[in-house]
Each structure stands twice: as structure tokens, then as C-alpha cells.
Coordinates of C-alpha atoms and ligand atoms in Angstrom, one line a residue:
X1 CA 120.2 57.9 128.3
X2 CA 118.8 61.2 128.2
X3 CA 115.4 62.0 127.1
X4 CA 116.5 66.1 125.7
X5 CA 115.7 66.2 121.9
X6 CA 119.3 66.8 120.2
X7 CA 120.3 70.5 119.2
X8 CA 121.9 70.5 116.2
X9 CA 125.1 72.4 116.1
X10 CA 127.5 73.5 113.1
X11 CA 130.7 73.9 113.0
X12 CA 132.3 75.7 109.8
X13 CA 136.0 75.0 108.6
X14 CA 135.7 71.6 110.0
X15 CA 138.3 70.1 108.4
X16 CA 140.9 72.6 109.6
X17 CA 142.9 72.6 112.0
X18 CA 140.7 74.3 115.2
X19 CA 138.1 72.2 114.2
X20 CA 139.7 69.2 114.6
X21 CA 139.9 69.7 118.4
X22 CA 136.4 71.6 118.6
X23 CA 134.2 69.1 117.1
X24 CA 135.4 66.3 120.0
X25 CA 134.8 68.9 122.8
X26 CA 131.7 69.7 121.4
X27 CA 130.5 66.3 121.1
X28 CA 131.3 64.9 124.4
X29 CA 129.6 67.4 126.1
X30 CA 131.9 69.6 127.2
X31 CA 129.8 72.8 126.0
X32 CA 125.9 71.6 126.3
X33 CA 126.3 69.4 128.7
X34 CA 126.2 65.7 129.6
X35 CA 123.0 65.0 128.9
X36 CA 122.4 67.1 126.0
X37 CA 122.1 65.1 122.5
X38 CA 122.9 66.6 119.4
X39 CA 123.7 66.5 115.9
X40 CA 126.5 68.0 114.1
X41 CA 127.2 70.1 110.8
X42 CA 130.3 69.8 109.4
X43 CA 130.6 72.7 106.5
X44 CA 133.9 73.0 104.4
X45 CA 134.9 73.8 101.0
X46 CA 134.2 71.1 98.2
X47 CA 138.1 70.8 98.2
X48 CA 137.8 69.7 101.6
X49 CA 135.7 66.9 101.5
X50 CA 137.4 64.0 101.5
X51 CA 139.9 65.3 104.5
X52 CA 136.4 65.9 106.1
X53 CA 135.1 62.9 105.7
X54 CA 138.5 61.9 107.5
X55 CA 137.2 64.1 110.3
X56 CA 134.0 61.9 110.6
X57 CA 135.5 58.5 110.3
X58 CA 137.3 59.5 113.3
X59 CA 134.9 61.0 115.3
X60 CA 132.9 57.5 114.8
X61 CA 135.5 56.1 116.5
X62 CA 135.6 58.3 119.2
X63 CA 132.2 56.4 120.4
X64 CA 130.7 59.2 121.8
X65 CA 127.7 58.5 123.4
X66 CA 126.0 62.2 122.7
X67 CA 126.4 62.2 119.1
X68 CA 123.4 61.6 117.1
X69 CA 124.1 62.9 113.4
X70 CA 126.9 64.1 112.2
X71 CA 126.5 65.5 108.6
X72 CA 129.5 66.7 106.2
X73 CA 128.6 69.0 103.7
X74 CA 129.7 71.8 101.3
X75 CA 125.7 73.1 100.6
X76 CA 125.2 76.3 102.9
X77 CA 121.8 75.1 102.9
X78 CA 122.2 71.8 104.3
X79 CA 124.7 72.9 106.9
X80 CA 122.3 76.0 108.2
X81 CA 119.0 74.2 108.0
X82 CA 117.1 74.6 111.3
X83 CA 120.4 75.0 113.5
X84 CA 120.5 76.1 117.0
X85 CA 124.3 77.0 117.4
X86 CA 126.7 78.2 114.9
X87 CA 130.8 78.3 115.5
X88 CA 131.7 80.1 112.7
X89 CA 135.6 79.0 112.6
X90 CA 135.8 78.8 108.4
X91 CA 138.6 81.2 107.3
X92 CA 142.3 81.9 106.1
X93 CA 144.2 82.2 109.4
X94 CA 147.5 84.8 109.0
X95 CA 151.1 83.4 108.8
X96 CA 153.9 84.7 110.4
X97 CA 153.7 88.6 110.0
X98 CA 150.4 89.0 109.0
X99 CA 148.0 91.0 111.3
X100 CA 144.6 89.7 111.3
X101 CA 143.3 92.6 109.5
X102 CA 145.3 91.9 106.5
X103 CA 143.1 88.9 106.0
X104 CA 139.8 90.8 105.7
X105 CA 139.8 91.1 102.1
X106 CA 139.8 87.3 101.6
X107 CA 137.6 86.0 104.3
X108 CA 135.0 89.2 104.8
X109 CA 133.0 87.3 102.0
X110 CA 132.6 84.4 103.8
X111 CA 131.1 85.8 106.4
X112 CA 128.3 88.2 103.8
X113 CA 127.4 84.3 102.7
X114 CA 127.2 82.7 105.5
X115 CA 125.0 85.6 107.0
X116 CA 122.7 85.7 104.1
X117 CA 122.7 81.6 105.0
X118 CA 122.1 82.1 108.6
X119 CA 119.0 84.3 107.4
X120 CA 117.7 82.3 105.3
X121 CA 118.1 78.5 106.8
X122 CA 118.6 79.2 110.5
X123 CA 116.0 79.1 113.5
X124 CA 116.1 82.7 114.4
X125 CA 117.3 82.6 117.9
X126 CA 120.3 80.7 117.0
X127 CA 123.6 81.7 119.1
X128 CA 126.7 82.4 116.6
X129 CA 130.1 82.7 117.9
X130 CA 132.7 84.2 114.9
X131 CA 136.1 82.4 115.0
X132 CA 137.7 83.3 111.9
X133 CA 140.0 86.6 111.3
X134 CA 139.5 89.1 111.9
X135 CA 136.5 88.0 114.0
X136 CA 135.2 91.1 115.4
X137 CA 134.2 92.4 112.2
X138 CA 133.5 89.4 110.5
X139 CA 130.7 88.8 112.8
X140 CA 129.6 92.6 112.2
X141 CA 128.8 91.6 108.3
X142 CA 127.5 88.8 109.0
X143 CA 124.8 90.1 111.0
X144 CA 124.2 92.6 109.0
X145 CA 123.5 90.0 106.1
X146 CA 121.3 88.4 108.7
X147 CA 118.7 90.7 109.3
X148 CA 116.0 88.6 110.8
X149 CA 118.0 87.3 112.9
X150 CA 118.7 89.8 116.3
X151 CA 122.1 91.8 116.2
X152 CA 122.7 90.7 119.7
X153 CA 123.2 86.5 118.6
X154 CA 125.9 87.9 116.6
X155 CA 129.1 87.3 119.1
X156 CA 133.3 87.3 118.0
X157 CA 135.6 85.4 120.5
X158 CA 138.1 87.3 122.6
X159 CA 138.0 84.2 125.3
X160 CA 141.2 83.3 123.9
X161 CA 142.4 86.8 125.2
X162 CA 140.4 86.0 128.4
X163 CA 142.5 82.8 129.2
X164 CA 145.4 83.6 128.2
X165 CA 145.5 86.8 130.3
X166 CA 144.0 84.5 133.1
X167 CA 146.8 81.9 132.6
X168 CA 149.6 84.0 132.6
X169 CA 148.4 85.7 136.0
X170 CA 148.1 82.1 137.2
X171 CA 151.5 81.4 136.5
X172 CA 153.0 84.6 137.7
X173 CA 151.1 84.2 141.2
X174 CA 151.6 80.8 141.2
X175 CA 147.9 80.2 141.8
X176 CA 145.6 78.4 139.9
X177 CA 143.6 80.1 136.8
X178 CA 140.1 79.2 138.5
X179 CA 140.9 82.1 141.5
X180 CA 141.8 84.8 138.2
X181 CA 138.5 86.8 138.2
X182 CA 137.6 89.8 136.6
X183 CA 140.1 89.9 133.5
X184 CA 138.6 92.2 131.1
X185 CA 139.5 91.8 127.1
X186 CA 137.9 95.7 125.4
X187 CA 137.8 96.1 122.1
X188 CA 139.0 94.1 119.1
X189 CA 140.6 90.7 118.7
X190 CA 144.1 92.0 117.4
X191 CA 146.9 93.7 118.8
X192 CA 144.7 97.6 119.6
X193 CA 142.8 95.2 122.8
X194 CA 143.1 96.5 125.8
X195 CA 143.9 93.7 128.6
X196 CA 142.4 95.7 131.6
X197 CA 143.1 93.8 135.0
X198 CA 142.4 96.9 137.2
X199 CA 139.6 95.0 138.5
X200 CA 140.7 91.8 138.4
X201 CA 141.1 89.6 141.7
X202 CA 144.2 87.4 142.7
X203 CA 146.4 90.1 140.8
X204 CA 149.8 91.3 142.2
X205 CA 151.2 92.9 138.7
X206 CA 149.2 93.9 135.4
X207 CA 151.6 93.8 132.7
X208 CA 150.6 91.0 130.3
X209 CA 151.3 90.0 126.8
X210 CA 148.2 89.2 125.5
X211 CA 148.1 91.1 122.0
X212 CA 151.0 89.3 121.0
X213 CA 150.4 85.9 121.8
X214 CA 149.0 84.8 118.7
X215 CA 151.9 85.8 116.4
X216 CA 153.7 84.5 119.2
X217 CA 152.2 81.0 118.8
X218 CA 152.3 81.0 115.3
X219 CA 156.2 81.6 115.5
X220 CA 156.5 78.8 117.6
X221 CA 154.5 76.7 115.9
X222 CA 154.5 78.0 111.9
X223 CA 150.4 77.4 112.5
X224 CA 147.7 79.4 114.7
X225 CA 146.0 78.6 117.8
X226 CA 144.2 76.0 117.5
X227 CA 143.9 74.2 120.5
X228 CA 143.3 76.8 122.5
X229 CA 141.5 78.7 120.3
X230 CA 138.9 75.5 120.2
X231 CA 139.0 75.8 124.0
X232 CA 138.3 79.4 124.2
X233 CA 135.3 78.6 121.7
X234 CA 133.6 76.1 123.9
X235 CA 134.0 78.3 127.0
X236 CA 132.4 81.5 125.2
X237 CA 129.2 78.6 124.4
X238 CA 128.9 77.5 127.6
X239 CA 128.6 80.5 129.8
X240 CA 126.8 81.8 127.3
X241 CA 124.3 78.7 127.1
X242 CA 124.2 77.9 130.9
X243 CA 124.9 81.7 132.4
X244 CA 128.1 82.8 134.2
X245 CA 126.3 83.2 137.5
X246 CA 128.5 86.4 138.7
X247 CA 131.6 85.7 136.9
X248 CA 132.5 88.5 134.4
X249 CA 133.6 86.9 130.8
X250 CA 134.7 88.8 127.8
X251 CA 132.6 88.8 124.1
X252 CA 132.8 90.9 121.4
X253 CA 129.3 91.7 121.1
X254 CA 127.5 94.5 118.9
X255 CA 127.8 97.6 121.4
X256 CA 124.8 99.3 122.5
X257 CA 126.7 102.3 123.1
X258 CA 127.7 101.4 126.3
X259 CA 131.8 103.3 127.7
X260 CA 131.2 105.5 125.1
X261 CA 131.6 102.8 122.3
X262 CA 129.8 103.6 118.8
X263 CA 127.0 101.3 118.5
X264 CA 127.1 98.7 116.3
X265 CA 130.4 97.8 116.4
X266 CA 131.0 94.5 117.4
X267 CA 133.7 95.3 121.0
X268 CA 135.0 92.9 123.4
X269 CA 133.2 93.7 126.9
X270 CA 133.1 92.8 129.7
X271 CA 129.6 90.4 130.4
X272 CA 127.3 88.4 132.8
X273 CA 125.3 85.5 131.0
X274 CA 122.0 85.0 131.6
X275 CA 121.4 81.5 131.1
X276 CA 117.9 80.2 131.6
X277 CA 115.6 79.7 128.3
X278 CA 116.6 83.4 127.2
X279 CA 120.2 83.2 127.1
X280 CA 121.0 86.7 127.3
X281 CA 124.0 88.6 128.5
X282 CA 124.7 92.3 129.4
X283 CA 127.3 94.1 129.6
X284 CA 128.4 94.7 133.0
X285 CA 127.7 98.5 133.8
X286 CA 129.7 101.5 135.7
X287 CA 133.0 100.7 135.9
X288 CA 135.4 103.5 135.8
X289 CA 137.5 104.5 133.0
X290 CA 140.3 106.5 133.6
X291 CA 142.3 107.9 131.1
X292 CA 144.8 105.4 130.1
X293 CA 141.9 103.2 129.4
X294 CA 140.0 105.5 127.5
X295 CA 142.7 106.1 125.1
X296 CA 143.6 102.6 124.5
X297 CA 139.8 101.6 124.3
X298 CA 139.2 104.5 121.6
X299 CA 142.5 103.1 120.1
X300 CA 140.7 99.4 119.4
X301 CA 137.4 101.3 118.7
X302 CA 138.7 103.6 115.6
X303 CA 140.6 100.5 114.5
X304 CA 137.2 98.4 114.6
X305 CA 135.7 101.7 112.4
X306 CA 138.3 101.1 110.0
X307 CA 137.6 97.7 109.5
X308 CA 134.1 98.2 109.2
X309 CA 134.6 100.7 106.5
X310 CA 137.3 98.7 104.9
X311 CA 134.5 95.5 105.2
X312 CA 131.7 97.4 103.6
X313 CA 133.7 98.3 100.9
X314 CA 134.8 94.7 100.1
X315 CA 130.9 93.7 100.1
X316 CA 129.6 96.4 97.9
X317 CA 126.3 96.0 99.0
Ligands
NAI1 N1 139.2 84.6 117.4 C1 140.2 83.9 117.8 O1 140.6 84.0 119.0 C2 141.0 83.0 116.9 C3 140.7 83.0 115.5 N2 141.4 82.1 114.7 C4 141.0 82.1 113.3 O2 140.2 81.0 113.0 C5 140.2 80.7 111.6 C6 140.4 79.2 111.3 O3 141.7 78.8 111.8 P1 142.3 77.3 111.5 O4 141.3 76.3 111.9 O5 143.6 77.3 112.1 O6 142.4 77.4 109.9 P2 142.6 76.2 108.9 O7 143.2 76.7 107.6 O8 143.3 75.0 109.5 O9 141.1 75.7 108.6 C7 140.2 76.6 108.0 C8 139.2 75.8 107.3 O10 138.1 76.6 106.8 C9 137.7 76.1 105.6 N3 136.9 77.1 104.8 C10 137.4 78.1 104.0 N4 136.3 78.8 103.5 C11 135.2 78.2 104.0 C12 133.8 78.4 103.8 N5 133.4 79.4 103.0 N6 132.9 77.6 104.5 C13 133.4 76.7 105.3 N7 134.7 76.4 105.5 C14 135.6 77.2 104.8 C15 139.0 75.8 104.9 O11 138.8 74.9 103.8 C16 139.8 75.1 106.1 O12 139.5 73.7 106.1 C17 141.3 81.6 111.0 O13 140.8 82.8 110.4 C18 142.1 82.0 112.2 O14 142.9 83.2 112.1 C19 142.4 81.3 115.1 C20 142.7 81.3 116.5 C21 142.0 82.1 117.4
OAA2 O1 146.9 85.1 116.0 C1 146.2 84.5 115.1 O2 146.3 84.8 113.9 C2 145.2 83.5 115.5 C3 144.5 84.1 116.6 O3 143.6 84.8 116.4 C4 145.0 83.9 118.0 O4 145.8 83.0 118.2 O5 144.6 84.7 118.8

């Protein structure tokens, strides 16, 4: 057995429905590896708490050799304490019609509290990766609740995006989604992102339908991702925990001004991961935008603006 001291991890909305696929991935290694211990935080409402404790009975009995701790909670300080990884996955998904925006009202608080928890409880390099809707800006207020903590561990998931645009190029070429490189996912996790596979290898035809795959899903399914969404999740950890060597992956990550994008905003872009102890990423530099990129990139941008404004608004402070 492995000698590593255990990371502890948390996972938020763990009795719904993403989580319920997450929190087996992330326990059998899947993200930190084989041979990396840890415990995990389970946060959910009070409401929750007996489906959660559901959640752990089961993951018991998954016998899974990795898993120290696992702790169910409803305390935000309990579930921060000392944590090195945070999937942020708590919120009210949309139903059928919705777009994700319309849920920023009711699940931008969430993310001001769990910020102002992060601040207070976390370690302060701790990785955070926003799930919940609408995730891009989510994650901007809960940095900015977090102020101790560096903007740039503040990351929203557009992986999903990523793999499904990856996918469906698969299919179409018949090849397999491991030769799809260089899929780019700009700007925000909603319908305004701009799938850009002008770069991308193993391509024959660019159309995709990306920004509709989510409603698409839900129509299907009367329920969101979830699945996939924990798959996407656990990919976004991992490159950004062991490095993506020189595979490009997309993150919405606060921009540092980079293509023109205000900074601050929390954009999906295009990114190399680090790995190593520091665990960095950057965004990858001097591609060329021409103009039908520009204008659906600004398109995602101003729509980000407005959420921001419409975030701020909700949080007062
Ligand atoms: N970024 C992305 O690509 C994707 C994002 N999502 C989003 O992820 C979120 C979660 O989706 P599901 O798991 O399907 O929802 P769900 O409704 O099945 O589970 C959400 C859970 O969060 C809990 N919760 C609510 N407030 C909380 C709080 N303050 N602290 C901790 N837990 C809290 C709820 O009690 C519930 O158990 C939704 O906002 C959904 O739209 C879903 C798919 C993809
Ligand atoms: O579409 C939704 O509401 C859930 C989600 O974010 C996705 O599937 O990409």
C-alpha cells in the first residue's frame, strides 16, 4: 500500500445526482492517481442528509482500497477544513428551457458562502473546479469572496464542452476520441461558447453542436448531465494535477487579459498544465483570431460581463 499521506478532497452537492458518479471516480483513483490516498468531504444541505448518508453506505461497499475518511456533513466548516481540492458541484441545475443564466439568482449565493468558506477553512493553494450553473461566474464570486486565496485556483469546467466536441469529431471521422487534439471551448459555459476546431487535428468538417448539448440531454433525459459532467470534472483535475504534457485542454480560468479578453472574467481558454509541485497552467499564446472568432468570442465575453454585473448585484456586497 502506498506510503503518500492522503489529500483530502471535497465534493459539494454530494447527494445529487453528478455526484453520485464523481465521488466513485474520485475514490478509485481515477483523478489522483493509484497510489494516492485520500479522504473525502461530502457537503449537502441538512435536507440531504440522510440520502447522503445513502451515498456513504454505498461507497463502503464499493471497497475501495484508496479511501481513507469519508465525512458527510452540512457545517461549511467541517467540509472546508484544511482541504486540498474542492469540486464545487452544489447547485439547482435548469430544466427543460431554462438557460443556465436563469439560475444565477438562486445559486450565485452559494457560491459568495462557499468562497468566504474557502477563505476562511481552506489551505490556500487549494485547486477549485466550479460545477454548478452558471459555472463561469459562479467561480468569479467565489473567488472574489476568497481573497487570500490566488484568483488563478479559481477554475469553471467547460471539459464537458471539450469532450463532447472531441466525441462528436470522433464519431463523424470514425476515429477514436484519443487522436481529437486541439478542440478549443472560448468563453462561457452556455450557449454564446465558441467551439473553435480551426486548429484542431484529425478534423475533416467543423460544424458541431456543442452549445446545445445540454438542453439536448436534459430533453432526453428530463435530468442534466451527470455522467458526463462527473467525467468531464475528473479530467479537468487530472491534467490539471498531473500536467497535460503538450496537449491543449479547455478551462474557464480568470483572464489575464489575454485575445483581448477583460480581465477578471472567468473565460474558457485554451491551456497547457504544468503539473509538478506548482500545478500551474497558462493559457496557450498567439493563435490567430480572425474575424468570425473575434465576434463570437466578444459575443460569450459581453454575456460573461453581464452575468457578472447581474452576480454582483444579487450579492450586494
Ligand atoms: N459545468 C458543467 O459542464 C455542468 C454543470 N452542471 C451543473 O451542476 C450542478 C449540479 O447538478 P446535479 O448534480 O445534476 O444537481 P442535483 O440537483 O442532482 O444535485 C445538486 C445537489 O446540490 C445540493 N446543494 C444545494 N445547495 C447546496 C449548498 N449550499 N451546499 C452543498 N450542497 C448544496 C442539493 O441539495 C443537491 O443534493 C447544477 O447547477 C448543474 O446545472 C451540470 C452538468 C454540467
Ligand atoms: O445543460 C445543463 O444545464 C447542464 C450542463 O451544464 C451541461 O450539460 O452542459
Amino acid at each position: 500500500m502506498s506510503q503518500k499521506a492522503p489529500i483530502r478532497v471535497l465534493v459539494t452537492g454530494a447527494a445529487g445526482q453528478i455526484a453520485y458518479s464523481l465521488v466513485n471516480f474520485i475514490a478509485k483513483g481515477d483523478v489522483f492517481g493509484t497510489d494516492q490516498p485520500l479522504d473525502l468531504i461530502l457537503l449537502d444541505i441538512k435536507l440531504m442528509m440522510e440520502v447522503l448518508g445513502g451515498v456513504v453506505m454505498e461507497l463502503k461497499d464499493c471497497a475501495l482500497p484508496l479511501l481513507r475518511e469519508i465525512v458527510a456533513t452540512d457545517d461549511y466548516e467541517v467540509a472546508f477544513k484544511d482541504i486540498d481540492v474542492a469540486f464545487l458541484v452544489g447547485a439547482m441545475p435548469r430544466k427543460q428551457g431554462m438557460e443556465r443564466k436563469d439560475l444565477l439568482t438562486a445559486n450565485v449565493t452559494i457560491f459568495k458562502g462557499q468562497g468566504q468558506a474557502l477563505d476562511k477553512y481552506a489551505k490556500k493553494n487549494v485547486k477549485v473546479i466550479v460545477v454548478g450553473n452558471p459555472a463561469n461566474t459562479n467561480a468569479l464570486i467565489c473567488s472574489k469572496y476568497a481573497p487570500s486565496i490566488p484568483k488563478e485556483n479559481f477554475t469553471a469546467m467547460t471539459r464537458l464542452d471539450q469532450n463532447r466536441a472531441m466525441a462528436q469529431i470522433a464519431e463523424r471521422l470514425d476515429c477514436n476520441v484519443n487522436d481529437v487534439n486541439k478542440v478549443i471551448i472560448w468563453g462561457n459555459h452556455s450557449a454564446t461558447q465558441y467551439p473553435d476546431v480551426r486548429f484542431a487535428t484529425a478534423v475533416k468538417n467543423g460544424a458541431t453542436m456543442i452549445q446545445k448539448r445540454g438542453a439536448a440531454v436534459i430533453a432526453a433525459r428530463k435530468l442534466s448531465s451527470a455522467m458526463s459532467a462527473a467525467k468531464a470534472s475528473c479530467d479537468h483535475i487530472k491534467d490539471w494535477w498531473f500536467g497535460t504534457g503538450d496537449r491543449w485542454v479547455s478551462m474557464a480560468v480568470p483572464s489575464d487579459g489575454s485575445y483581448g479578453i477583460k480581465e477578471g472574467l472567468v473565460y474558457s481558454f485554451p491551456v497547457i498544465c504544468t503539473g509538478g509541485d506548482e500545478r500551474k497552467y497558462k493559457i496557450v499564446q498567439g493563435l490567430k483570431i480572425d474575424d468570425f472568432s473575434r465576434s463570437k468570442m466578444d459575443l460569450s465575453a459581453k454575456e460573461l460581463e453581464e452575468e457578472r454585473e447581474m452576480a454582483l448585484s444579487v450579492c450586494k456586497d
